[in-house]
């Protein structure tokens, strides 16, 4: 068995994702809808496992963090106070020939020029003027772009707006954390939390990305897993280091290879930030942001105090003092995590002169844990095999598959990353045993049926 070492391409991941029911392009039968993806039967299981893993690390294992599920829609005043209606924008330029719009900072990055999305329009236009002749339009090939202007990423809707002219739009949230900030007081008043403590939330976010690309990496609709940790300014940087360490451990626990992960410090900080780092993953195109861990000072609750006219402060009873807490946060996208685990797990191996594609996913997050494969569709095998399926199904997510040859069924299970395949054959009727095949080693073991459950439970504990 030989391992092919070259790096997996995005095309291979996209193709496997579609072929095996992980991810489909949105609205495909109508020609597609840019920036949105649908998760298929395998994708939804993988996503759910990733979200459950995050929740376990960020809520269940922590006495100092609680959960929240706030609405996608919120008062538009929230987005004004947070600065999003004015400042949540990316630099955009338009091809004069075919009107294709590109995101300027990313286009410059590709030709080795650094420009930050947070730079003022004037500053980025200066860099753009000096370098735009190096950039070709991906659609028409011309090198003729107009000036840079800032394009606001908030997605508007007419929810509750009956003016017909869209005069008071409501926004689909651009990030989940604003729902956390505006519920800070509610959580303090309704639970026993004391500073420092965190609020965690998983949910959809929407951004009018100028050029959605790289599959799940940059969508217009995506899901975030965010935790905001409220604390006193004196402990902000110590806790920040602890959060960084904790998130690194949690990320490794997803089974990602450590050599494919690295920290990157932000070169330019927004004016209120104390420090900002990204966890980058080595995607098919290279290292890129998977998660942000940021120290935000007391900017967020100060903005909302001013916005709503009520102090979003905390009363420290022990020391009899009131103050606006500082915040450190961890924010990671579900889609970017799915793409990272698929990239990390994708393996091509040569077996008997043929290429075997196998997803070596960590057992914890594999969409299907066990496949039960009767060697024949005959009732004498299917009846006891189905019984086995029903018994194991109580403990693990299982799949029952009796279609096509056993070889093809193994291939299918390898491609969705099922750790164990159980074959029920004619001998099973005699020896009350089944064959268990290990996904990674392809080794097969004969296990007595009465011992099967404890055998598998032990395997999943390892
Ligand atoms: P980028 O610089 O790549 O646009 P960002 O720094 O604006 O990302 P944040 O606003 O910090 O991203 O969002 C936190 C996390 O949410 C990101 O680390 C990423 O995992 C996820 N995320 C942000 N934008 C998108 C998107 N358009 N599609 C998918 N995931 C996203």
CSV table of C-alpha atoms and ligand atoms in Angstrom, one decimal:
chain,number,residue,atom,x,y,z
A,1,UNK,CA,0.0,0.0,0.0
A,2,UNK,CA,1.6,3.2,-1.1
A,3,UNK,CA,0.6,6.7,-0.1
A,4,UNK,CA,0.4,9.4,-2.7
A,5,UNK,CA,1.9,12.4,-1.2
A,6,UNK,CA,1.0,15.3,-3.5
A,7,UNK,CA,-1.4,17.9,-2.1
A,8,UNK,CA,-5.1,17.4,-2.7
A,9,UNK,CA,-6.7,19.8,-5.1
A,10,UNK,CA,-9.9,21.8,-4.4
A,11,UNK,CA,-11.5,20.2,-7.5
A,12,UNK,CA,-11.1,16.7,-5.9
A,13,UNK,CA,-12.7,17.8,-2.7
A,14,UNK,CA,-15.6,19.5,-4.5
A,15,UNK,CA,-16.1,16.5,-6.6
A,16,UNK,CA,-16.1,14.0,-3.7
A,17,UNK,CA,-18.4,16.3,-1.7
A,18,UNK,CA,-21.0,16.3,-4.5
A,19,UNK,CA,-20.5,12.6,-5.4
A,20,UNK,CA,-21.0,11.4,-1.9
A,21,UNK,CA,-23.7,13.7,-0.6
A,22,UNK,CA,-21.6,16.1,1.5
A,23,UNK,CA,-22.2,19.4,-0.3
A,24,UNK,CA,-24.2,20.4,-3.3
A,25,UNK,CA,-24.1,23.8,-5.1
A,26,UNK,CA,-27.3,25.8,-4.3
A,27,UNK,CA,-30.2,25.8,-6.8
A,28,UNK,CA,-28.3,23.7,-9.2
A,29,UNK,CA,-31.3,22.8,-11.4
A,30,UNK,CA,-31.8,26.5,-12.0
A,31,UNK,CA,-28.3,27.2,-13.0
A,32,UNK,CA,-26.9,27.8,-9.4
A,33,UNK,CA,-26.9,30.6,-6.9
A,34,UNK,CA,-23.5,32.1,-6.0
A,35,UNK,CA,-22.2,32.0,-2.5
A,36,UNK,CA,-24.7,29.5,-1.1
A,37,UNK,CA,-24.3,25.7,-0.6
A,38,UNK,CA,-26.6,22.9,0.5
A,39,UNK,CA,-25.4,20.2,2.8
A,40,UNK,CA,-26.5,16.7,1.7
A,41,UNK,CA,-27.1,13.6,3.9
A,42,UNK,CA,-23.4,13.1,4.7
A,43,UNK,CA,-22.7,16.9,5.0
A,44,UNK,CA,-25.4,17.5,7.5
A,45,UNK,CA,-24.1,14.7,9.8
A,46,UNK,CA,-20.5,16.0,9.5
A,47,UNK,CA,-21.6,19.6,10.2
A,48,UNK,CA,-23.7,18.4,13.2
A,49,UNK,CA,-20.7,16.5,14.6
A,50,UNK,CA,-18.5,19.5,14.1
A,51,UNK,CA,-21.0,21.8,15.9
A,52,UNK,CA,-21.5,19.3,18.7
A,53,UNK,CA,-17.7,19.0,19.1
A,54,UNK,CA,-17.4,22.8,19.3
A,55,UNK,CA,-20.3,23.0,21.8
A,56,UNK,CA,-18.7,20.3,23.9
A,57,UNK,CA,-15.5,22.2,24.1
A,58,UNK,CA,-17.0,25.7,24.4
A,59,UNK,CA,-20.0,25.1,26.7
A,60,UNK,CA,-20.2,21.6,28.2
A,61,UNK,CA,-16.6,21.3,29.3
A,62,UNK,CA,-16.6,24.8,30.8
A,63,UNK,CA,-18.3,25.9,34.0
A,64,UNK,CA,-17.8,29.6,33.0
A,65,UNK,CA,-19.5,29.5,29.6
A,66,UNK,CA,-23.2,29.4,28.8
A,67,UNK,CA,-25.0,29.0,25.5
A,68,UNK,CA,-27.4,31.3,23.5
A,69,UNK,CA,-29.5,31.2,20.4
A,70,UNK,CA,-30.5,34.7,19.3
A,71,UNK,CA,-32.6,35.6,16.3
A,72,UNK,CA,-31.1,36.2,12.9
A,73,UNK,CA,-33.0,39.4,12.6
A,74,UNK,CA,-32.5,42.2,15.1
A,75,UNK,CA,-33.2,45.8,15.4
A,76,UNK,CA,-31.4,47.8,12.7
A,77,UNK,CA,-30.2,50.1,15.5
A,78,UNK,CA,-27.8,47.3,16.6
A,79,UNK,CA,-26.0,47.4,13.3
A,80,UNK,CA,-25.7,51.2,13.5
A,81,UNK,CA,-24.3,51.1,17.0
A,82,UNK,CA,-21.8,48.3,16.2
A,83,UNK,CA,-20.5,50.4,13.2
A,84,UNK,CA,-21.6,47.8,10.6
A,85,UNK,CA,-23.9,50.1,8.6
A,86,UNK,CA,-21.0,52.4,8.0
A,87,UNK,CA,-17.8,50.4,8.4
A,88,UNK,CA,-18.6,46.8,7.5
A,89,UNK,CA,-17.3,46.9,4.0
A,90,UNK,CA,-14.7,45.4,1.6
A,91,UNK,CA,-12.8,47.3,-1.1
A,92,UNK,CA,-14.3,46.6,-4.6
A,93,UNK,CA,-13.3,47.5,-8.1
A,94,UNK,CA,-15.1,46.9,-11.4
A,95,UNK,CA,-13.7,45.7,-14.7
A,96,UNK,CA,-14.5,48.5,-17.2
A,97,UNK,CA,-14.9,46.0,-20.0
A,98,UNK,CA,-17.3,43.4,-18.6
A,99,UNK,CA,-18.4,44.9,-15.2
A,100,UNK,CA,-17.0,41.9,-13.2
A,101,UNK,CA,-16.5,43.0,-9.6
A,102,UNK,CA,-13.5,41.9,-7.6
A,103,UNK,CA,-12.4,42.2,-4.0
A,104,UNK,CA,-9.3,44.5,-4.3
A,105,UNK,CA,-7.3,43.4,-1.2
A,106,UNK,CA,-7.6,39.7,-2.1
A,107,UNK,CA,-6.6,40.4,-5.8
A,108,UNK,CA,-3.6,42.4,-4.7
A,109,UNK,CA,-2.6,39.7,-2.3
A,110,UNK,CA,-2.5,37.2,-5.2
A,111,UNK,CA,0.2,39.4,-6.9
A,112,UNK,CA,2.1,39.8,-3.7
A,113,UNK,CA,1.0,43.3,-2.7
A,114,UNK,CA,-0.3,43.8,0.9
A,115,UNK,CA,-3.4,45.9,1.3
A,116,UNK,CA,-5.8,45.6,4.2
A,117,UNK,CA,-9.6,45.6,3.9
A,118,UNK,CA,-9.7,48.1,6.8
A,119,UNK,CA,-7.6,50.7,5.0
A,120,UNK,CA,-9.4,54.0,4.2
A,121,UNK,CA,-10.6,54.3,0.6
A,122,UNK,CA,-7.9,56.9,-0.3
A,123,UNK,CA,-5.0,54.8,1.0
A,124,UNK,CA,-6.1,51.6,-0.8
A,125,UNK,CA,-6.7,53.6,-4.0
A,126,UNK,CA,-3.1,54.8,-3.9
A,127,UNK,CA,-1.8,51.2,-3.7
A,128,UNK,CA,-4.4,50.1,-6.3
A,129,UNK,CA,-3.2,52.8,-8.8
A,130,UNK,CA,0.3,51.6,-8.5
A,131,UNK,CA,-0.5,47.9,-9.0
A,132,UNK,CA,-3.8,47.5,-10.9
A,133,UNK,CA,-2.0,46.9,-14.2
A,134,UNK,CA,-0.8,43.6,-12.8
A,135,UNK,CA,-4.3,42.3,-12.4
A,136,UNK,CA,-6.3,40.6,-15.1
A,137,UNK,CA,-10.0,40.3,-15.1
A,138,UNK,CA,-10.8,36.6,-14.5
A,139,UNK,CA,-13.8,36.8,-16.9
A,140,UNK,CA,-12.7,38.8,-19.9
A,141,UNK,CA,-8.9,38.9,-19.4
A,142,UNK,CA,-8.6,42.7,-19.7
A,143,UNK,CA,-6.4,44.7,-17.4
A,144,UNK,CA,-8.7,47.7,-17.0
A,145,UNK,CA,-10.3,48.2,-13.6
A,146,UNK,CA,-11.9,51.4,-12.3
A,147,UNK,CA,-11.3,53.0,-8.9
A,148,UNK,CA,-11.7,51.2,-5.6
A,149,UNK,CA,-14.8,51.9,-3.6
A,150,UNK,CA,-16.0,50.4,-0.3
A,151,UNK,CA,-18.9,48.1,-0.6
A,152,UNK,CA,-21.0,47.4,2.4
A,153,UNK,CA,-21.4,43.7,3.2
A,154,UNK,CA,-24.6,43.8,5.2
A,155,UNK,CA,-27.5,42.0,3.6
A,156,UNK,CA,-30.8,43.9,3.7
A,157,UNK,CA,-34.4,42.6,3.8
A,158,UNK,CA,-37.9,44.1,4.0
A,159,UNK,CA,-38.8,42.3,7.2
A,160,UNK,CA,-41.3,44.5,9.0
A,161,UNK,CA,-40.7,47.3,6.4
A,162,UNK,CA,-44.0,48.1,4.7
A,163,UNK,CA,-42.8,51.3,3.0
A,164,UNK,CA,-42.4,49.5,-0.3
A,165,UNK,CA,-39.4,51.7,-1.0
A,166,UNK,CA,-37.2,49.8,1.4
A,167,UNK,CA,-36.8,52.9,3.6
A,168,UNK,CA,-36.3,51.1,6.9
A,169,UNK,CA,-34.5,47.9,6.0
A,170,UNK,CA,-33.8,45.1,8.5
A,171,UNK,CA,-30.5,43.3,8.1
A,172,UNK,CA,-29.8,39.6,8.1
A,173,UNK,CA,-27.1,39.4,10.8
A,174,UNK,CA,-23.5,39.8,9.4
A,175,UNK,CA,-22.1,38.0,12.5
A,176,UNK,CA,-23.6,36.1,15.3
A,177,UNK,CA,-21.8,37.9,18.1
A,178,UNK,CA,-24.0,41.0,18.1
A,179,UNK,CA,-26.8,38.8,19.4
A,180,UNK,CA,-24.5,37.9,22.2
A,181,UNK,CA,-23.6,41.5,23.1
A,182,UNK,CA,-27.1,42.7,23.2
A,183,UNK,CA,-28.1,39.8,25.6
A,184,UNK,CA,-25.2,40.3,28.0
A,185,UNK,CA,-27.4,42.0,30.6
A,186,UNK,CA,-30.2,39.4,30.2
A,187,UNK,CA,-27.8,36.6,30.8
A,188,UNK,CA,-26.2,38.3,33.8
A,189,UNK,CA,-29.7,39.0,35.3
A,190,UNK,CA,-31.2,35.6,34.6
A,191,UNK,CA,-28.4,33.2,35.5
A,192,UNK,CA,-25.8,32.9,38.2
A,193,UNK,CA,-22.8,33.8,36.0
A,194,UNK,CA,-20.1,36.0,37.5
A,195,UNK,CA,-17.2,37.7,35.6
A,196,UNK,CA,-15.2,36.4,33.9
A,197,UNK,CA,-17.7,34.3,31.9
A,198,UNK,CA,-18.5,33.6,28.3
A,199,UNK,CA,-21.6,33.3,26.0
A,200,UNK,CA,-21.4,30.9,23.1
A,201,UNK,CA,-23.6,30.7,20.0
A,202,UNK,CA,-23.7,28.8,16.8
A,203,UNK,CA,-25.8,30.1,13.9
A,204,UNK,CA,-26.1,31.5,10.4
A,205,UNK,CA,-24.6,34.7,9.2
A,206,UNK,CA,-24.9,36.5,5.9
A,207,UNK,CA,-22.5,38.8,4.0
A,208,UNK,CA,-22.8,40.3,0.6
A,209,UNK,CA,-19.3,39.0,-0.3
A,210,UNK,CA,-18.1,40.6,-3.5
A,211,UNK,CA,-16.6,37.5,-5.0
A,212,UNK,CA,-17.7,34.3,-3.1
A,213,UNK,CA,-15.1,31.7,-4.0
A,214,UNK,CA,-13.0,28.7,-2.9
A,215,UNK,CA,-16.1,26.6,-2.2
A,216,UNK,CA,-17.2,26.7,1.5
A,217,UNK,CA,-14.4,29.1,2.4
A,218,UNK,CA,-16.2,32.3,1.4
A,219,UNK,CA,-19.9,32.1,1.1
A,220,UNK,CA,-22.7,34.7,1.3
A,221,UNK,CA,-24.6,32.5,3.7
A,222,UNK,CA,-22.6,30.6,6.2
A,223,UNK,CA,-22.5,29.5,9.8
A,224,UNK,CA,-20.4,30.7,12.6
A,225,UNK,CA,-19.5,29.3,16.0
A,226,UNK,CA,-18.6,32.2,18.3
A,227,UNK,CA,-17.8,32.6,21.9
A,228,UNK,CA,-17.5,36.0,23.6
A,229,UNK,CA,-15.8,36.1,27.0
A,230,UNK,CA,-16.5,39.0,29.3
A,231,UNK,CA,-13.9,40.1,31.7
A,232,UNK,CA,-12.1,43.0,33.6
A,233,UNK,CA,-9.5,44.8,31.6
A,234,UNK,CA,-6.7,43.8,34.1
A,235,UNK,CA,-7.0,40.1,33.1
A,236,UNK,CA,-7.8,40.6,29.4
A,237,UNK,CA,-4.4,39.7,28.0
A,238,UNK,CA,-3.8,36.7,30.4
A,239,UNK,CA,-7.2,35.3,29.5
A,240,UNK,CA,-6.5,36.0,25.9
A,241,UNK,CA,-3.4,33.7,26.0
A,242,UNK,CA,-5.4,31.0,27.7
A,243,UNK,CA,-8.2,31.2,25.1
A,244,UNK,CA,-5.6,30.9,22.3
A,245,UNK,CA,-4.2,27.8,23.9
A,246,UNK,CA,-7.6,26.3,24.5
A,247,UNK,CA,-8.8,26.9,21.0
A,248,UNK,CA,-5.6,25.3,19.6
A,249,UNK,CA,-6.2,22.2,21.7
A,250,UNK,CA,-9.9,22.0,20.6
A,251,UNK,CA,-8.9,22.4,17.0
A,252,UNK,CA,-6.3,19.6,17.2
A,253,UNK,CA,-9.0,17.4,18.9
A,254,UNK,CA,-10.9,17.5,15.6
A,255,UNK,CA,-8.2,15.3,14.3
A,256,UNK,CA,-6.5,17.9,12.1
A,257,UNK,CA,-2.8,17.4,11.5
A,258,UNK,CA,-0.8,19.9,13.5
A,259,UNK,CA,1.6,20.6,10.5
A,260,UNK,CA,-1.5,21.9,8.6
A,261,UNK,CA,-2.3,24.5,11.3
A,262,UNK,CA,-0.5,27.7,12.3
A,263,UNK,CA,-1.1,31.0,14.1
A,264,UNK,CA,-1.0,34.3,12.3
A,265,UNK,CA,-0.9,37.6,14.0
A,266,UNK,CA,-2.9,40.4,12.4
A,267,UNK,CA,-0.6,43.0,10.9
A,268,UNK,CA,-3.1,45.8,11.2
A,269,UNK,CA,-5.3,46.1,14.2
A,270,UNK,CA,-8.6,48.1,14.2
A,271,UNK,CA,-8.3,51.1,16.6
A,272,UNK,CA,-10.1,49.4,19.5
A,273,UNK,CA,-8.4,46.0,19.3
A,274,UNK,CA,-5.7,44.9,21.8
A,275,UNK,CA,-4.5,41.9,19.9
A,276,UNK,CA,-5.8,39.7,17.1
A,277,UNK,CA,-4.6,36.3,15.8
A,278,UNK,CA,-6.0,33.8,13.3
A,279,UNK,CA,-5.7,30.0,13.3
A,280,UNK,CA,-4.8,29.3,9.7
A,281,UNK,CA,-5.3,25.9,8.0
A,282,UNK,CA,-3.3,24.7,5.0
A,283,UNK,CA,-6.2,24.6,2.5
A,284,UNK,CA,-5.6,23.3,-1.1
A,285,UNK,CA,-4.5,26.8,-2.1
A,286,UNK,CA,-2.3,27.4,1.0
A,287,UNK,CA,-2.6,28.7,4.6
A,288,UNK,CA,-5.7,30.8,5.1
A,289,UNK,CA,-7.9,32.0,8.0
A,290,UNK,CA,-10.1,29.3,9.6
A,291,UNK,CA,-10.7,31.0,13.0
A,292,UNK,CA,-10.1,34.4,14.6
A,293,UNK,CA,-9.2,34.9,18.2
A,294,UNK,CA,-9.4,38.6,19.2
A,295,UNK,CA,-9.0,40.8,22.2
A,296,UNK,CA,-11.6,43.6,21.6
A,297,UNK,CA,-11.2,45.9,24.6
A,298,UNK,CA,-14.5,47.3,25.8
A,299,UNK,CA,-15.5,48.5,22.4
A,300,UNK,CA,-18.6,46.4,21.8
A,301,UNK,CA,-20.5,47.0,25.1
A,302,UNK,CA,-19.5,50.7,25.0
A,303,UNK,CA,-21.0,51.1,21.5
A,304,UNK,CA,-24.2,49.4,22.6
A,305,UNK,CA,-24.3,51.5,25.8
A,306,UNK,CA,-24.2,54.6,23.6
A,307,UNK,CA,-26.5,53.2,21.0
A,308,UNK,CA,-29.4,52.2,23.3
A,309,UNK,CA,-28.7,54.9,25.9
A,310,UNK,CA,-28.4,52.4,28.8
A,311,UNK,CA,-25.1,51.4,30.3
A,312,UNK,CA,-24.3,47.8,29.4
A,313,UNK,CA,-22.2,47.5,32.5
A,314,UNK,CA,-21.5,44.9,35.2
A,315,UNK,CA,-21.9,45.4,38.9
A,316,UNK,CA,-19.1,43.7,40.9
A,317,UNK,CA,-20.8,43.2,44.3
A,318,UNK,CA,-17.7,42.1,46.1
A,319,UNK,CA,-15.8,45.3,45.3
A,320,UNK,CA,-18.8,47.5,44.9
A,321,UNK,CA,-17.9,48.8,41.5
A,322,UNK,CA,-19.5,49.2,38.1
A,323,UNK,CA,-17.7,49.0,34.8
A,324,UNK,CA,-18.2,48.0,31.2
A,325,UNK,CA,-16.6,44.6,30.6
A,326,UNK,CA,-13.9,44.0,28.1
A,327,UNK,CA,-14.3,41.1,25.6
A,328,UNK,CA,-12.1,38.4,24.1
A,329,UNK,CA,-13.6,36.3,21.4
A,330,UNK,CA,-13.2,33.1,19.4
A,331,UNK,CA,-14.9,33.0,16.0
A,332,UNK,CA,-14.8,30.1,13.6
A,333,UNK,CA,-16.9,29.2,10.5
A,334,UNK,CA,-18.6,25.8,10.2
A,335,UNK,CA,-18.0,25.8,6.4
A,336,UNK,CA,-14.3,26.6,6.8
A,337,UNK,CA,-14.0,23.8,9.4
A,338,UNK,CA,-15.8,21.3,7.1
A,339,UNK,CA,-13.5,22.2,4.3
A,340,UNK,CA,-10.4,21.8,6.5
A,341,UNK,CA,-11.4,18.4,7.8
A,342,UNK,CA,-12.3,17.2,4.3
A,343,UNK,CA,-8.9,18.4,3.0
A,344,UNK,CA,-7.0,16.9,5.9
A,345,UNK,CA,-8.8,13.5,5.7
A,346,UNK,CA,-8.7,13.1,1.9
A,347,UNK,CA,-6.3,10.3,1.0
A,348,UNK,CA,-5.5,8.5,-2.2
A,349,UNK,CA,-3.8,5.1,-1.8
A,350,UNK,CA,-2.7,2.6,-4.4
A,351,UNK,CA,-4.2,-0.8,-3.6
A,352,UNK,CA,-3.5,-3.8,-5.9
A,353,UNK,CA,-2.8,-1.4,-8.8
A,354,UNK,CA,-6.0,0.7,-8.2
A,355,UNK,CA,-6.5,4.0,-6.5
A,356,UNK,CA,-8.5,3.9,-3.3
A,357,UNK,CA,-10.0,7.2,-2.2
A,358,UNK,CA,-10.5,7.2,1.6
A,359,UNK,CA,-11.6,10.0,4.0
A,360,UNK,CA,-9.5,9.3,7.1
A,361,UNK,CA,-11.8,11.4,9.3
A,362,UNK,CA,-11.4,11.4,13.0
A,363,UNK,CA,-13.9,8.8,14.3
A,364,UNK,CA,-15.7,11.4,16.4
A,365,UNK,CA,-16.8,13.4,13.4
A,366,UNK,CA,-17.3,10.7,10.8
A,367,UNK,CA,-20.8,11.1,9.5
A,368,UNK,CA,-21.5,7.3,9.6
A,369,UNK,CA,-19.7,5.3,12.3
A,370,UNK,CA,-20.6,1.7,11.2
A,371,UNK,CA,-21.9,0.2,8.0
A,372,UNK,CA,-23.7,-3.2,8.1
A,373,UNK,CA,-23.3,-5.0,4.8
A,374,UNK,CA,-25.0,-8.4,4.3
A,375,UNK,CA,-23.2,-10.4,1.7
A,376,UNK,CA,-26.4,-11.3,0.0
A,377,UNK,CA,-29.9,-9.8,-0.2
A,378,UNK,CA,-31.4,-13.3,0.6
A,379,UNK,CA,-33.7,-13.2,3.6
A,380,UNK,CA,-31.7,-15.7,5.6
A,381,UNK,CA,-28.9,-13.1,5.7
A,382,UNK,CA,-30.9,-9.8,5.5
A,383,UNK,CA,-33.1,-10.7,8.5
A,384,UNK,CA,-30.3,-11.2,11.1
A,385,UNK,CA,-28.2,-8.4,9.4
A,386,UNK,CA,-31.1,-6.0,9.8
A,387,UNK,CA,-31.5,-7.1,13.4
A,388,UNK,CA,-27.8,-6.3,14.0
A,389,UNK,CA,-28.3,-2.9,12.3
A,390,UNK,CA,-31.2,-2.1,14.6
A,391,UNK,CA,-29.3,-3.1,17.7
A,392,UNK,CA,-26.2,-1.1,16.8
A,393,UNK,CA,-28.2,1.9,15.7
A,394,UNK,CA,-29.1,2.5,19.3
A,395,UNK,CA,-25.5,3.3,20.0
A,396,UNK,CA,-24.0,4.6,16.8
A,397,UNK,CA,-25.1,6.2,13.5
A,398,UNK,CA,-25.2,3.2,11.2
A,399,UNK,CA,-25.9,2.6,7.6
A,400,UNK,CA,-27.4,-0.5,6.1
A,401,UNK,CA,-26.3,-1.2,2.6
A,402,UNK,CA,-27.1,-4.3,0.6
A,403,UNK,CA,-26.7,-2.9,-3.0
A,404,UNK,CA,-24.0,-3.9,-5.4
A,405,UNK,CA,-20.9,-5.9,-4.8
A,406,UNK,CA,-19.1,-5.9,-1.5
A,407,UNK,CA,-16.1,-4.2,-3.1
A,408,UNK,CA,-18.2,-1.3,-4.4
A,409,UNK,CA,-19.9,-1.0,-0.9
A,410,UNK,CA,-16.4,-0.8,0.8
A,411,UNK,CA,-15.4,1.9,-1.7
A,412,UNK,CA,-18.5,4.0,-0.9
A,413,UNK,CA,-18.0,3.7,2.8
A,414,UNK,CA,-14.3,4.6,2.4
A,415,UNK,CA,-15.2,7.7,0.5
A,416,UNK,CA,-17.6,8.9,3.2
A,417,UNK,CA,-15.0,8.0,5.9
A,418,UNK,CA,-17.0,5.2,7.8
A,419,UNK,CA,-14.5,3.8,10.3
A,420,UNK,CA,-15.9,0.2,10.4
A,421,UNK,CA,-17.7,-2.0,8.0
A,422,UNK,CA,-19.4,-5.1,9.3
A,423,UNK,CA,-20.0,-8.0,6.8
A,424,UNK,CA,-22.6,-10.5,7.6
A,425,UNK,CA,-22.0,-13.7,5.5
A,426,UNK,CA,-23.3,-17.2,5.3
A,427,UNK,CA,-20.7,-18.4,7.8
A,428,UNK,CA,-22.2,-15.9,10.3
A,429,UNK,CA,-25.3,-18.2,10.4
A,430,UNK,CA,-23.0,-21.0,11.6
A,431,UNK,CA,-20.3,-19.3,13.8
A,432,UNK,CA,-22.4,-16.4,15.1
A,433,UNK,CA,-19.6,-14.0,14.1
A,434,UNK,CA,-19.1,-11.2,11.7
A,435,UNK,CA,-16.2,-9.6,9.8
A,436,UNK,CA,-15.2,-6.2,11.0
A,437,UNK,CA,-13.1,-4.2,8.5
A,438,UNK,CA,-11.0,-1.2,9.6
A,439,UNK,CA,-11.2,1.8,7.2
A,440,UNK,CA,-7.6,2.8,7.6
A,441,UNK,CA,-5.7,-0.4,7.7
A,442,UNK,CA,-8.3,-2.5,5.7
A,443,UNK,CA,-7.6,-5.3,8.1
A,444,UNK,CA,-10.4,-7.6,8.9
A,445,UNK,CA,-11.2,-9.3,12.1
A,446,UNK,CA,-13.8,-12.0,12.9
A,447,UNK,CA,-15.8,-11.0,16.0
A,448,UNK,CA,-18.5,-13.0,17.8
A,449,UNK,CA,-21.8,-11.2,17.6
A,450,UNK,CA,-22.5,-11.2,21.4
A,451,UNK,CA,-19.1,-9.4,21.9
A,452,UNK,CA,-19.6,-7.0,19.0
A,453,UNK,CA,-21.0,-4.0,20.9
A,454,UNK,CA,-18.3,-3.9,23.5
A,455,UNK,CA,-15.7,-4.4,20.8
A,456,UNK,CA,-17.0,-1.4,18.9
A,457,UNK,CA,-17.5,0.7,22.0
A,458,UNK,CA,-13.8,0.1,22.9
A,459,UNK,CA,-12.7,1.0,19.3
A,460,UNK,CA,-14.6,4.3,19.5
A,461,UNK,CA,-13.1,5.1,22.9
A,462,UNK,CA,-9.6,4.8,21.5
B,1,LIG,P1,-12.0,37.3,5.8
B,1,LIG,O1,-10.9,38.2,6.1
B,1,LIG,O2,-11.6,36.0,5.2
B,1,LIG,O3,-13.1,37.9,5.0
B,1,LIG,P2,-13.0,37.9,8.4
B,1,LIG,O4,-11.8,38.2,9.1
B,1,LIG,O5,-13.9,39.0,7.8
B,1,LIG,O6,-12.7,36.9,7.2
B,1,LIG,P3,-14.5,37.4,10.7
B,1,LIG,O7,-15.4,38.5,10.5
B,1,LIG,O8,-13.5,37.5,11.7
B,1,LIG,O9,-13.9,37.0,9.3
B,1,LIG,O10,-15.4,36.1,10.9
B,1,LIG,C1,-15.0,35.1,11.8
B,1,LIG,C2,-15.0,33.7,11.1
B,1,LIG,O11,-16.2,33.5,10.3
B,1,LIG,C3,-13.9,33.6,10.1
B,1,LIG,O12,-12.7,33.2,10.7
B,1,LIG,C4,-14.4,32.5,9.2
B,1,LIG,O13,-14.2,31.2,9.7
B,1,LIG,C5,-15.9,32.7,9.2
B,1,LIG,N1,-16.3,33.5,8.0
B,1,LIG,C6,-16.2,34.8,7.8
B,1,LIG,N2,-16.7,35.2,6.6
B,1,LIG,C7,-17.0,34.0,6.0
B,1,LIG,C8,-17.6,33.7,4.7
B,1,LIG,N3,-17.9,34.7,3.8
B,1,LIG,N4,-17.8,32.4,4.4
B,1,LIG,C9,-17.5,31.4,5.3
B,1,LIG,N5,-17.0,31.7,6.5
B,1,LIG,C10,-16.8,32.9,6.9
